[in-house]
Structures are given as structure tokens and as C-alpha cells.
Short mmCIF file of C-alpha atoms in Angstrom, two decimals:
data_model
loop_
_atom_site.label_atom_id
_atom_site.label_comp_id
_atom_site.label_asym_id
_atom_site.label_seq_id
_atom_site.Cartn_x
_atom_site.Cartn_y
_atom_site.Cartn_z
CA UNK Q 965 93.30 82.20 116.75
CA UNK Q 966 93.33 81.34 120.32
CA UNK Q 967 96.73 81.63 122.15
CA UNK Q 968 96.71 78.06 123.09
CA UNK Q 969 96.48 76.87 119.19
CA UNK Q 970 98.99 79.58 118.05
CA UNK Q 971 101.60 78.13 120.40
CA UNK Q 972 100.89 74.76 119.02
CA UNK Q 973 101.37 76.01 115.90
CA UNK Q 974 104.57 77.90 116.72
CA UNK Q 975 106.17 74.87 117.94
CA UNK Q 976 105.55 72.97 114.83
CA UNK Q 977 107.29 75.82 112.95
CA UNK Q 978 110.10 75.43 115.69
CA UNK Q 979 110.36 71.76 114.68
CA UNK Q 980 110.56 72.51 111.14
CA UNK Q 981 113.40 74.86 111.56
CA UNK Q 982 115.09 72.54 114.22
CA UNK Q 983 115.13 69.74 111.56
CA UNK Q 984 116.34 72.00 108.57
CA UNK Q 985 119.95 73.26 107.80
CA UNK Q 986 119.52 75.12 104.78
CA UNK Q 987 116.39 77.46 104.62
CA UNK Q 988 114.89 79.55 101.69
CA UNK Q 989 112.98 82.87 102.01
CA UNK Q 990 111.40 84.70 99.11
CA UNK Q 991 109.60 88.02 98.71
CA UNK Q 992 106.15 87.91 97.03
CA UNK Q 993 105.74 89.60 93.80
CA UNK Q 994 105.22 93.43 93.98
CA UNK Q 995 106.96 93.39 97.49
CA UNK Q 996 106.05 95.51 100.16
CA UNK Q 997 107.49 96.44 103.62
CA UNK Q 998 105.61 93.66 105.07
CA UNK Q 999 107.04 90.89 102.56
CA UNK Q 1000 110.69 92.45 102.77
CA UNK Q 1001 110.66 93.13 106.63
CA UNK Q 1002 109.63 89.75 107.45
CA UNK Q 1003 111.90 87.75 105.36
CA UNK Q 1004 114.59 89.79 106.83
CA UNK Q 1005 113.38 89.19 110.20
CA UNK Q 1006 113.17 85.71 109.70
CA UNK Q 1007 116.67 85.78 107.97
CA UNK Q 1008 118.47 87.29 110.99
CA UNK Q 1009 116.88 85.15 113.45
CA UNK Q 1010 117.59 82.17 111.34
CA UNK Q 1011 121.11 82.79 110.86
CA UNK Q 1012 121.29 83.69 114.79
CA UNK Q 1013 120.68 80.01 115.52
CA UNK Q 1014 123.13 78.66 113.08
CA UNK Q 1015 120.92 78.08 110.00
CA UNK Q 1016 122.30 78.61 106.34
CA UNK Q 1017 119.65 81.08 104.67
CA UNK Q 1018 119.13 82.31 101.13
CA UNK Q 1019 116.81 85.28 100.99
CA UNK Q 1020 115.81 85.72 97.44
CA UNK Q 1021 113.85 88.95 96.11
CA UNK Q 1022 111.22 86.77 93.75
CA UNK Q 1023 109.73 88.03 90.99
CA UNK Q 1024 110.36 91.72 90.79
CA UNK Q 1025 112.86 94.35 91.44
CA UNK Q 1026 112.57 95.89 95.23
CA UNK Q 1027 112.12 99.67 95.45
CA UNK Q 1028 114.95 101.64 96.61
CA UNK Q 1029 112.84 102.20 99.76
CA UNK Q 1030 113.30 98.63 100.60
CA UNK Q 1031 116.69 98.39 100.48
CA UNK Q 1032 117.38 100.82 103.37
CA UNK Q 1033 116.21 97.79 105.79
CA UNK Q 1034 118.94 96.14 107.94
CA UNK Q 1035 120.19 93.09 105.77
CA UNK Q 1036 118.79 93.94 102.27
CA UNK Q 1037 122.05 93.62 100.85
CA UNK Q 1038 122.04 90.01 101.45
CA UNK Q 1039 118.79 89.31 99.16
CA UNK Q 1040 119.57 87.60 96.16
CA UNK Q 1041 118.52 88.78 92.62
CA UNK Q 1042 116.96 85.61 91.87
CA UNK Q 1043 112.91 84.43 91.14
CA UNK Q 1044 111.98 81.45 92.85
CA UNK Q 1045 111.96 79.48 89.55
CA UNK Q 1046 115.37 79.80 89.29
CA UNK Q 1047 116.29 78.05 92.50
CA UNK Q 1048 117.12 74.58 93.04
CA UNK Q 1049 114.54 73.13 95.56
CA UNK Q 1050 116.70 70.31 96.67
CA UNK Q 1051 119.23 72.64 97.77
CA UNK Q 1052 116.73 73.40 100.74
CA UNK Q 1053 115.26 71.60 103.54
CA UNK Q 1054 112.45 74.17 104.14
CA UNK Q 1055 110.98 76.77 102.42
CA UNK Q 1056 109.17 79.71 104.81
CA UNK Q 1057 106.76 81.49 102.90
CA UNK Q 1058 105.43 84.67 104.12
CA UNK Q 1059 103.10 87.32 103.49
CA UNK Q 1060 101.89 84.96 100.38
CA UNK Q 1061 98.38 83.89 100.25
CA UNK Q 1062 98.90 81.19 97.74
CA UNK Q 1063 102.04 79.55 95.73
CA UNK Q 1064 100.90 82.07 92.91
CA UNK Q 1065 101.54 85.09 95.66
CA UNK Q 1066 105.47 83.34 95.92
CA UNK Q 1067 106.09 83.53 92.07
CA UNK Q 1068 103.74 84.02 88.83
CA UNK Q 1069 106.26 82.72 86.55
CA UNK Q 1070 105.32 79.17 86.87
CA UNK Q 1071 104.13 76.17 89.23
CA UNK Q 1072 105.57 75.22 92.61
CA UNK Q 1073 106.33 71.63 92.49
CA UNK Q 1074 104.82 69.45 95.07
CA UNK Q 1075 108.03 68.56 96.43
CA UNK Q 1076 108.56 72.17 97.68
CA UNK Q 1077 105.10 72.46 98.67
CA UNK Q 1078 105.94 69.31 101.12
CA UNK Q 1079 108.79 71.66 102.46
CA UNK Q 1080 106.97 74.86 102.76
CA UNK Q 1081 105.74 76.34 105.98
CA UNK Q 1082 103.33 79.37 105.62
CA UNK Q 1083 103.32 82.39 107.57
CA UNK Q 1084 100.50 84.89 106.33
CA UNK Q 1085 97.76 87.08 107.38
CA UNK Q 1086 95.56 87.19 104.24
CA UNK Q 1087 91.81 86.32 104.40
CA UNK Q 1088 92.13 84.35 101.05
CA UNK Q 1089 94.88 82.18 102.60
CA UNK Q 1090 93.38 78.42 102.77
CA UNK Q 1091 96.46 77.12 104.23
CA UNK Q 1092 98.42 75.70 101.42
CA UNK Q 1093 101.73 74.66 103.04
CA UNK Q 1094 102.85 71.62 104.82
CA UNK Q 1095 102.65 73.66 107.79
CA UNK Q 1096 100.30 76.92 108.22
CA UNK Q 1097 100.27 79.57 110.76
CA UNK Q 1098 97.43 81.94 109.17
CA UNK Q 1099 96.16 84.68 111.20
CA UNK Q 1100 93.63 86.44 109.14
CA UNK Q 1101 92.71 89.28 111.86
CA UNK Q 1102 96.29 90.21 112.02
CA UNK Q 1103 96.84 93.42 110.15
CA UNK Q 1104 100.40 92.64 109.27
CA UNK Q 1105 102.85 89.07 108.68
CA UNK Q 1106 105.30 90.89 110.61
CA UNK Q 1107 103.13 91.21 113.81
CA UNK Q 1108 102.77 87.35 113.74
CA UNK Q 1109 106.50 86.94 113.10
CA UNK Q 1110 106.78 89.09 116.55
CA UNK Q 1111 104.41 86.75 118.48
CA UNK Q 1112 106.44 83.89 116.82
CA UNK Q 1113 109.68 84.86 118.19
CA UNK Q 1114 107.87 85.57 121.57
CA UNK Q 1115 106.98 81.79 121.75
CA UNK Q 1116 110.30 80.82 120.60
CA UNK Q 1117 112.03 82.80 122.88
CA UNK Q 1118 113.95 84.73 120.26
CA UNK Q 1119 116.21 87.82 121.09
CA UNK Q 1120 115.01 90.18 119.23
CA UNK Q 1121 117.80 92.40 118.08
CA UNK Q 1122 117.50 96.35 116.57
CA UNK Q 1123 118.03 94.83 113.15
CA UNK Q 1124 115.15 92.78 113.37
CA UNK Q 1125 112.65 95.30 115.22
CA UNK Q 1126 113.40 97.80 112.16
CA UNK Q 1127 112.18 95.03 110.04
CA UNK Q 1128 109.43 94.36 111.89
CA UNK Q 1129 108.11 97.77 112.75
CA UNK Q 1130 108.50 98.57 108.83
CA UNK Q 1131 106.31 95.54 108.33
CA UNK Q 1132 103.63 96.76 110.60
CA UNK Q 1133 103.84 100.24 110.11
CA UNK Q 1134 103.22 99.86 106.45
CA UNK Q 1135 100.66 97.06 106.54
CA UNK Q 1136 98.38 99.03 108.82
CA UNK Q 1137 98.86 102.35 106.89
CA UNK Q 1138 100.74 103.80 109.58
CA UNK Q 1139 98.35 102.33 112.26
CA UNK Q 1140 95.11 103.52 110.47
CA UNK Q 1141 93.55 100.72 108.99
CA UNK Q 1142 90.80 98.80 110.90
CA UNK Q 1143 92.67 95.91 111.58
CA UNK Q 1144 95.30 97.65 113.78
CA UNK Q 1145 94.46 96.63 117.47
CA UNK Q 1146 95.67 97.30 120.76
CA UNK Q 1147 97.95 94.13 120.57
CA UNK Q 1148 99.63 96.07 117.36
CA UNK Q 1149 100.44 98.97 119.24
CA UNK Q 1150 101.66 97.14 122.31
CA UNK Q 1151 104.07 95.27 119.83
CA UNK Q 1152 105.20 98.74 118.05
CA UNK Q 1153 105.98 100.08 121.59
CA UNK Q 1154 108.04 97.11 122.47
CA UNK Q 1155 110.04 97.21 118.97
CA UNK Q 1156 110.70 101.24 119.65
CA UNK Q 1157 112.16 100.18 123.08
CA UNK Q 1158 114.65 97.75 120.85
CA UNK Q 1159 115.05 100.27 118.18
CA UNK Q 1160 114.76 103.64 119.69
CA UNK Q 1161 115.98 105.09 116.14
CA UNK Q 1162 112.72 103.88 114.26
CA UNK Q 1163 111.61 107.08 112.88
CA UNK Q 1164 114.58 106.63 110.59
CA UNK Q 1165 113.29 103.52 109.08
CA UNK Q 1166 109.98 105.36 108.18
CA UNK Q 1167 111.60 108.27 107.09
CA UNK Q 1168 113.88 106.74 104.93
CA UNK Q 1169 111.25 104.20 103.37
CA UNK Q 1170 108.75 107.29 102.72
CA UNK Q 1171 111.44 109.50 101.26
CA UNK Q 1172 113.16 107.46 99.06
CA UNK Q 1173 111.51 108.15 95.44
CA UNK Q 1174 113.12 108.46 92.10
CA UNK Q 1175 112.14 110.99 89.56
CA UNK Q 1176 110.24 108.09 87.86
CA UNK Q 1177 108.08 107.61 90.81
CA UNK Q 1178 106.53 111.08 90.69
CA UNK Q 1179 106.16 110.69 86.90
CA UNK Q 1180 103.87 107.34 87.44
CA UNK Q 1181 102.06 109.64 90.21
CA UNK Q 1182 101.20 112.54 87.69
CA UNK Q 1183 100.32 110.18 84.94
CA UNK Q 1184 98.46 108.04 86.93
CA UNK Q 1185 95.94 111.11 88.58
CA UNK Q 1186 95.87 112.59 85.12
CA UNK Q 1187 94.08 109.54 83.75
CA UNK Q 1188 91.11 109.00 86.39
CA UNK Q 1189 87.96 107.83 85.24
CA UNK Q 1190 84.79 106.95 87.24
CA UNK Q 1191 81.95 104.40 86.93
CA UNK Q 1192 78.91 103.26 88.62
CA UNK Q 1193 77.32 106.56 89.24
CA UNK Q 1194 80.81 108.12 90.56
CA UNK Q 1195 81.06 105.30 93.01
CA UNK Q 1196 84.53 103.44 91.55
CA UNK Q 1197 87.41 105.49 90.34
CA UNK Q 1198 89.85 104.12 88.05
CA UNK Q 1199 93.26 104.97 86.99
CA UNK Q 1200 94.16 103.04 83.57
CA UNK Q 1201 98.06 103.60 82.69
CA UNK Q 1202 98.76 102.15 79.48
CA UNK Q 1203 102.33 100.85 78.60
CA UNK Q 1204 102.73 103.15 75.89
CA UNK Q 1205 103.09 106.16 78.35
CA UNK Q 1206 105.06 104.24 80.85
CA UNK Q 1207 107.72 103.71 78.34
CA UNK Q 1208 106.85 107.16 77.15
CA UNK Q 1209 108.17 108.51 80.48
CA UNK Q 1210 110.72 105.89 81.12
CA UNK Q 1211 108.48 104.51 84.04
CA UNK Q 1212 109.31 100.80 84.90
CA UNK Q 1213 106.66 98.51 86.86
CA UNK Q 1214 109.12 99.04 90.26
CA UNK Q 1215 108.39 102.57 90.13
CA UNK Q 1216 104.64 101.81 90.47
CA UNK Q 1217 104.81 99.68 93.51
CA UNK Q 1218 104.88 102.36 96.70
CA UNK Q 1219 103.06 105.15 95.14
CA UNK Q 1220 99.28 104.01 96.62
CA UNK Q 1221 97.35 105.22 93.73
CA UNK Q 1222 94.34 103.25 94.87
CA UNK Q 1223 94.60 104.51 98.48
CA UNK Q 1224 94.66 108.19 97.05
CA UNK Q 1225 91.09 107.48 94.86
CA UNK Q 1226 89.32 105.74 98.27
CA UNK Q 1227 90.29 108.66 100.19
CA UNK Q 1228 87.83 111.06 98.08
CA UNK Q 1229 84.28 111.31 99.44
CA UNK Q 1230 82.00 109.39 97.25
CA UNK Q 1231 84.41 107.14 95.56
CA UNK Q 1232 83.60 103.89 97.27
CA UNK Q 1233 86.35 101.86 95.43
CA UNK Q 1234 89.56 103.07 94.12
CA UNK Q 1235 91.54 100.82 91.60
CA UNK Q 1236 94.72 101.32 90.05
CA UNK Q 1237 95.18 99.58 86.83
CA UNK Q 1238 98.91 99.47 85.48
CA UNK Q 1239 100.02 97.83 82.22
CA UNK Q 1240 103.51 96.80 83.21
CA UNK Q 1241 104.20 94.53 80.47
CA UNK Q 1242 102.68 93.69 77.08
CA UNK Q 1243 99.74 91.38 78.01
CA UNK Q 1244 100.14 92.13 81.58
CA UNK Q 1245 98.05 94.66 83.90
CA UNK Q 1246 98.56 94.90 87.54
CA UNK Q 1247 95.45 95.48 89.81
CA UNK Q 1248 95.40 97.60 92.89
CA UNK Q 1249 92.18 97.54 94.97
CA UNK Q 1250 91.31 99.59 97.71
CA UNK Q 1251 87.89 100.55 99.41
CA UNK Q 1252 86.43 103.00 102.32
CA UNK Q 1253 84.13 100.76 103.34
CA UNK Q 1254 85.48 97.19 103.69
CA UNK Q 1255 82.24 95.72 105.39
CA UNK Q 1256 80.11 96.92 102.34
CA UNK Q 1257 82.53 96.32 99.23
CA UNK Q 1258 84.98 93.82 100.31
CA UNK Q 1259 87.63 93.86 97.54
CA UNK Q 1260 89.42 90.72 98.24
CA UNK Q 1261 86.12 89.24 96.54
CA UNK Q 1262 87.21 91.16 93.45
CA UNK Q 1263 90.74 89.93 93.60
CA UNK Q 1264 89.62 86.65 94.23
CA UNK Q 1265 87.62 86.53 91.42
CA UNK Q 1266 90.35 87.89 88.96
CA UNK Q 1267 92.60 84.90 90.44
CA UNK Q 1268 94.45 86.06 93.44
CA UNK Q 1269 92.98 87.56 96.71
CA UNK Q 1270 94.06 89.79 99.84
CA UNK Q 1271 92.18 91.56 102.35
CA UNK Q 1272 88.76 93.12 102.71
CA UNK Q 1273 90.08 96.79 102.52
CA UNK Q 1274 92.83 96.16 100.43
CA UNK Q 1275 93.46 93.77 97.77
CA UNK Q 1276 95.81 93.04 94.22
CA UNK Q 1277 95.83 90.71 91.37
CA UNK Q 1278 97.41 90.39 87.60
CA UNK Q 1279 95.33 90.40 84.68
CA UNK Q 1280 97.25 88.56 81.96
CA UNK Q 1281 95.56 90.73 79.26
CA UNK Q 1282 96.07 94.02 77.73
CA UNK Q 1283 94.61 97.10 79.33
CA UNK Q 1284 91.43 97.56 77.70
CA UNK Q 1285 90.71 94.08 78.14
CA UNK Q 1286 91.79 93.97 81.74
CA UNK Q 1287 89.76 97.04 82.32
CA UNK Q 1288 86.38 94.98 80.99
CA UNK Q 1289 87.01 91.99 82.72
CA UNK Q 1290 87.60 94.32 86.03
CA UNK Q 1291 84.57 96.47 85.70
CA UNK Q 1292 82.75 93.28 84.25
CA UNK Q 1293 83.65 91.38 87.96
CA UNK Q 1294 82.50 94.27 90.10
CA UNK Q 1295 79.21 94.65 88.26
CA UNK Q 1296 78.59 91.09 88.92
CA UNK Q 1297 79.86 90.85 92.30
CA UNK Q 1298 77.91 94.18 93.53
CA UNK Q 1299 75.13 94.69 91.48
CA UNK Q 1300 73.94 97.19 93.73
CA UNK Q 1301 76.24 99.62 92.58
CA UNK Q 1302 74.07 99.56 89.35
CA UNK Q 1303 75.54 99.69 85.86
CA UNK Q 1304 78.96 100.62 84.72
#
């Protein structure tokens, strides 16, 4: 997106904010630091300009690491469908490529869509809000929000800087992913100037595991299967084993099983399949070569989306059926991999 076009959209967002008195923010399902960091940075800014803001956690419980971010104690434990939309003049949807990525528990009403401003970086986002700021080559929604604050002339506080840094750091894989740019490092440098203890943010997030996190990691790694002549690695974790070990869905969110799988030479695509509820299987997809094996296409075929190198979906089927659907989808999209 060109600078002038971005400034034009930023001013539209400012106009929406100026008109609103009450503003709703919501973390996406299986929230990560980019989701929560973006929500909290916006919350701090909106409160500073006199707006009444409610930030809600959304569908899923937040992991302990996310609760270390400044302002996280203000996030209300409600999902989107528990909110009366008539109470809000504006909904700012961050890091959500579709309304399904705001909540998977039901449909968003047209009334709420008409009040929705979208700020996102997913390549599968078609611009589903009333106002849309979708920059598909940005590595993180938090980076877009930083640029938005720059256009608006917002004062970025230490709390805001920590939230934005966490989002950028996590969604770039610690500045390792291909979408990380010179601009990303420039922003990170500016945020570090504002909050010199930025390393504490990273330490607290990365060192906040519970015993159940490690149990899940061990379980997932013990169940690895390979398909397509050893080029696709899967870790299918059944609900029965989750229950046996006392593991809940929240304990799976930051364990990066699919990232571990794709780090193995020869395993081109890594997939974590976790049955978190009866008839519900969460899917996390990663690839070593996003140009050759675009996993967002797999996720989109399964009903959600994401990025070329990293994507996810939820399949509302038991694990065996979900696994079969996933493998069939990969086989259809990438016949060059051969038969499963």
C-alpha cells in the first residue's frame, strides 16, 4: 500500500474514532501476542483521547504469557456474542481476516458489520468491514497500528510500546520470517527507545509456561506422523489424551508444534492437529517454503485463512475425520507432493 493511500485510510479511521464515544475491541480466537498486543495498544490510545473502551478476550481463554502485557487486567472475560452491539458506536477488529476470526460461536450481525473498522495483515482478508485497513505484506497488525499512530500524531507511551513490540516480535517469529522488513526493524528500534526494558516483555512471554504446556509439547512430539513421502509432518493429538493429562486448549496456543515440525530438513509442511473439544479439531500450519507450499491456501480451503508461511483453521469434526479432510485437501491442492 502506498503512503498516500495509507494516510487516506488512516484519516478515515480517525473520523470513525472521532464520531464514536463507545468503542469495542476483541481478541481473536486462540489469541496470540499480535492480537492481544494490538488490542491493548489501541485501548491505551483510545482511552487517552477520552473514549469509553471495552476490550474483551473473545472466544478463548488467554494464556498466562499474554496476561503479562500492560493493561491486560482490563480485558473482560466475554466472547463477542455476549456483547450487546447497540451499546457501542464502533468496533475495531484487529488481526482478524474475517468475521469468523472474531468469533467462531455464531454470525456477526449486519448492524455490527456496519460499525466495524478492520485493521489486519492477513493475505486472505478481503476487507469485510465498513472501513478497511488491510496491508497484506505487513508482518504484523501491530506494525500497521504503529504506522497508524504515526499518521494520527499519537503519543506512544511505554505501555503502548511494549504491547506493539510484543505483537511485532511474535508475528515475525523473533524477526525471522520473510515479511520482516527494514521498516519493521526501524519501528522496533523506535519502540525500544520508548521502553528500554523491552527484553522483559519477551522474557515474560516466553518464560510463562505451565506444567500442562510441557505435557502437551511432549505428547504432540510423541505422536508425529509423516505423509507424502515424508514431506508433510503431522502431529494429531486426540481429546482423550488431552483429558488424561489435564491439558486444556489454552495450554496448546503458544507451543508452536507446527513450527517445530517444519524446522526439520525434508519436512516441507508441518501441521499440528489438536482435538480440543468433542467434534472440534484445531489446525496449525507452517511451511519451510511459502512460495512453493502456500499454507494459506490449505487453511482457506478448510474455511479460514492466514499467511503463506503460517496459517490456521478449525475443523468441526472428530480428529480422525479432520485428519482425513486435511490430507485430502493437501493432496488436491498440491498433487506434485504425490499420494498421501
